[in-house]
Coordinates of N, CA and C in Angstrom, one line a residue:
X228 N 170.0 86.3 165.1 CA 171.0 87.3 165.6 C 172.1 86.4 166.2
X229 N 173.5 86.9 166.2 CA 174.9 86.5 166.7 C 174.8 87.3 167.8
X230 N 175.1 86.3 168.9 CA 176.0 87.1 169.9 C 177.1 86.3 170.5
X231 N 178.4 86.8 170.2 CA 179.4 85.8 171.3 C 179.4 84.8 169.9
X232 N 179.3 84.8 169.3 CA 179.3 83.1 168.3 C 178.4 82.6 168.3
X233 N 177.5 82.8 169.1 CA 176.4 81.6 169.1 C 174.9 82.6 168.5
X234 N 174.1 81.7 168.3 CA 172.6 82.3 167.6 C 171.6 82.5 168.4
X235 N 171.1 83.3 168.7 CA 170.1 84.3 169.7 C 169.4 85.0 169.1
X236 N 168.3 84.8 170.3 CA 166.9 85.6 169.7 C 167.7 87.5 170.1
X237 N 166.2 88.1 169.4 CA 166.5 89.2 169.7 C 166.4 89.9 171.5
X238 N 165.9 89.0 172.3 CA 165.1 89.1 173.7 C 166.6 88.6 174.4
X239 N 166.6 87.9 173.8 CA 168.1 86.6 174.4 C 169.6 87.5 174.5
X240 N 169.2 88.3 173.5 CA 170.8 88.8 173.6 C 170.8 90.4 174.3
X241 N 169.5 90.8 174.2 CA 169.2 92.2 175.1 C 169.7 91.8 176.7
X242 N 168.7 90.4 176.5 CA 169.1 89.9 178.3 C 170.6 90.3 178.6
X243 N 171.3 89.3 177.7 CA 173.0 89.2 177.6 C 173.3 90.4 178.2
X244 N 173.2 91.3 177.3 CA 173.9 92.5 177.0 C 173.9 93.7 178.4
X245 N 172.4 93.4 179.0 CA 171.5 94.1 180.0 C 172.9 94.6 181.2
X246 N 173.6 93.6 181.3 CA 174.3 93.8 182.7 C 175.8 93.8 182.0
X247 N 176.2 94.4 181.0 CA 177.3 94.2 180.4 C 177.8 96.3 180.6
X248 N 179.1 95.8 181.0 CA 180.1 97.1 181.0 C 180.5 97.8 179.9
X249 N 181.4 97.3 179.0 CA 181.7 97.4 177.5 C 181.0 96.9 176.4
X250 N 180.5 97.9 175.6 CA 180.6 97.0 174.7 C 181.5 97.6 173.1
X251 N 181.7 96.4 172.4 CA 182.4 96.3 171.0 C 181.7 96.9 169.7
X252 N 181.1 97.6 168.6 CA 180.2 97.6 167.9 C 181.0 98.0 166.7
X253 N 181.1 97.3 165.9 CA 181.2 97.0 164.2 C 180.1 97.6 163.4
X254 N 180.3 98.5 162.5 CA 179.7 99.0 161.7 C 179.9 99.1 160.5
X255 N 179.7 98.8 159.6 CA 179.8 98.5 158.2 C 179.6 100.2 157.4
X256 N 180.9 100.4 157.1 CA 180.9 102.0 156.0 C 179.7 102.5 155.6
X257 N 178.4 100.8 154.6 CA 177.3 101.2 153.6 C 176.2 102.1 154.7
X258 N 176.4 101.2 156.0 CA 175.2 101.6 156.5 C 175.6 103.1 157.4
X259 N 176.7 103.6 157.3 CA 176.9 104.9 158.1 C 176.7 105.8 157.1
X260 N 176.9 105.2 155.5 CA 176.9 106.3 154.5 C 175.9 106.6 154.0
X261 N 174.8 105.6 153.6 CA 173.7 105.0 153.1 C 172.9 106.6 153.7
X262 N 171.8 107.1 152.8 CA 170.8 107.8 153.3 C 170.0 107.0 154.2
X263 N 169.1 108.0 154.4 CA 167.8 107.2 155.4 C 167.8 107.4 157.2
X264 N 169.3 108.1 157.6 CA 169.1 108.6 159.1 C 169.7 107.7 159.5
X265 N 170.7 106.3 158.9 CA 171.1 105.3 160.2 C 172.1 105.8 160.7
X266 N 172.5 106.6 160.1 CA 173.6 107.4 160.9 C 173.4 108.4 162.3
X267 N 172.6 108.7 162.5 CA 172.0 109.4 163.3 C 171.3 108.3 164.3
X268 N 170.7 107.6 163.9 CA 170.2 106.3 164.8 C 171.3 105.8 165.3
X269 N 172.2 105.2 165.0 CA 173.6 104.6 165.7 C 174.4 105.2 166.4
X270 N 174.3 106.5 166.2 CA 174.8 107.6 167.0 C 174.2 107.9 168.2
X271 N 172.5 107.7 167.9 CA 171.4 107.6 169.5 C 171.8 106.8 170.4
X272 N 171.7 105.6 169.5 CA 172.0 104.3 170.2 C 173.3 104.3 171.2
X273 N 174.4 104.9 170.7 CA 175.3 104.8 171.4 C 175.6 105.6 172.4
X274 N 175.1 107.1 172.1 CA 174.6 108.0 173.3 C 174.0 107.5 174.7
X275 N 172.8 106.4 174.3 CA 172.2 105.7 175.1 C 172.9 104.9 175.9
X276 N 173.5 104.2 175.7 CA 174.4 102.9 176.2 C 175.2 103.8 177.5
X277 N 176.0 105.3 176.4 CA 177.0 106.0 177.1 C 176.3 106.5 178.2
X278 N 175.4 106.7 178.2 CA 174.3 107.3 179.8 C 174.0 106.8 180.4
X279 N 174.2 105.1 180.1 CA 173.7 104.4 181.0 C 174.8 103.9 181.8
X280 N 176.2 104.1 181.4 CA 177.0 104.5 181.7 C 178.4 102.8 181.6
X281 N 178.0 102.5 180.1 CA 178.4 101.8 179.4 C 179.6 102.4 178.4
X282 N 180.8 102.0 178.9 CA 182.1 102.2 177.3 C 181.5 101.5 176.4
X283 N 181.5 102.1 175.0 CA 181.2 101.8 173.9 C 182.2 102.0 172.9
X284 N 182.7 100.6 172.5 CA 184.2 100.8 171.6 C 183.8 100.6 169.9

């Protein structure tokens, strides 16, 4: 996994992220269009962040 440019575990970049105000998220068209629910997952996800009381751009 990327975070910042550099290569991270998946534990490594939760830490990062853990005490972070904003964050940036890039999403690729396939996977918002794609069946299978990721759309509704990425939507949780970001709900989440937003309650925790995280801008999410």
């Amino acid at each position: 996994m990327r975070f910042m440019g550099l290569d991270m575990t998946k534990d490594a970049t939760r830490a990062a992220l853990r005490d972070c105000k904003r964050m940036v998220v890039k999403i690729g068209s396939s996977a918002l269009c794609a069946d299978g629910g990721r759309f509704a997952q990425v939507a949780e996800q970001v709900a989440t962040q937003v309650r925790a009381g995280r801008k999410v751009v």
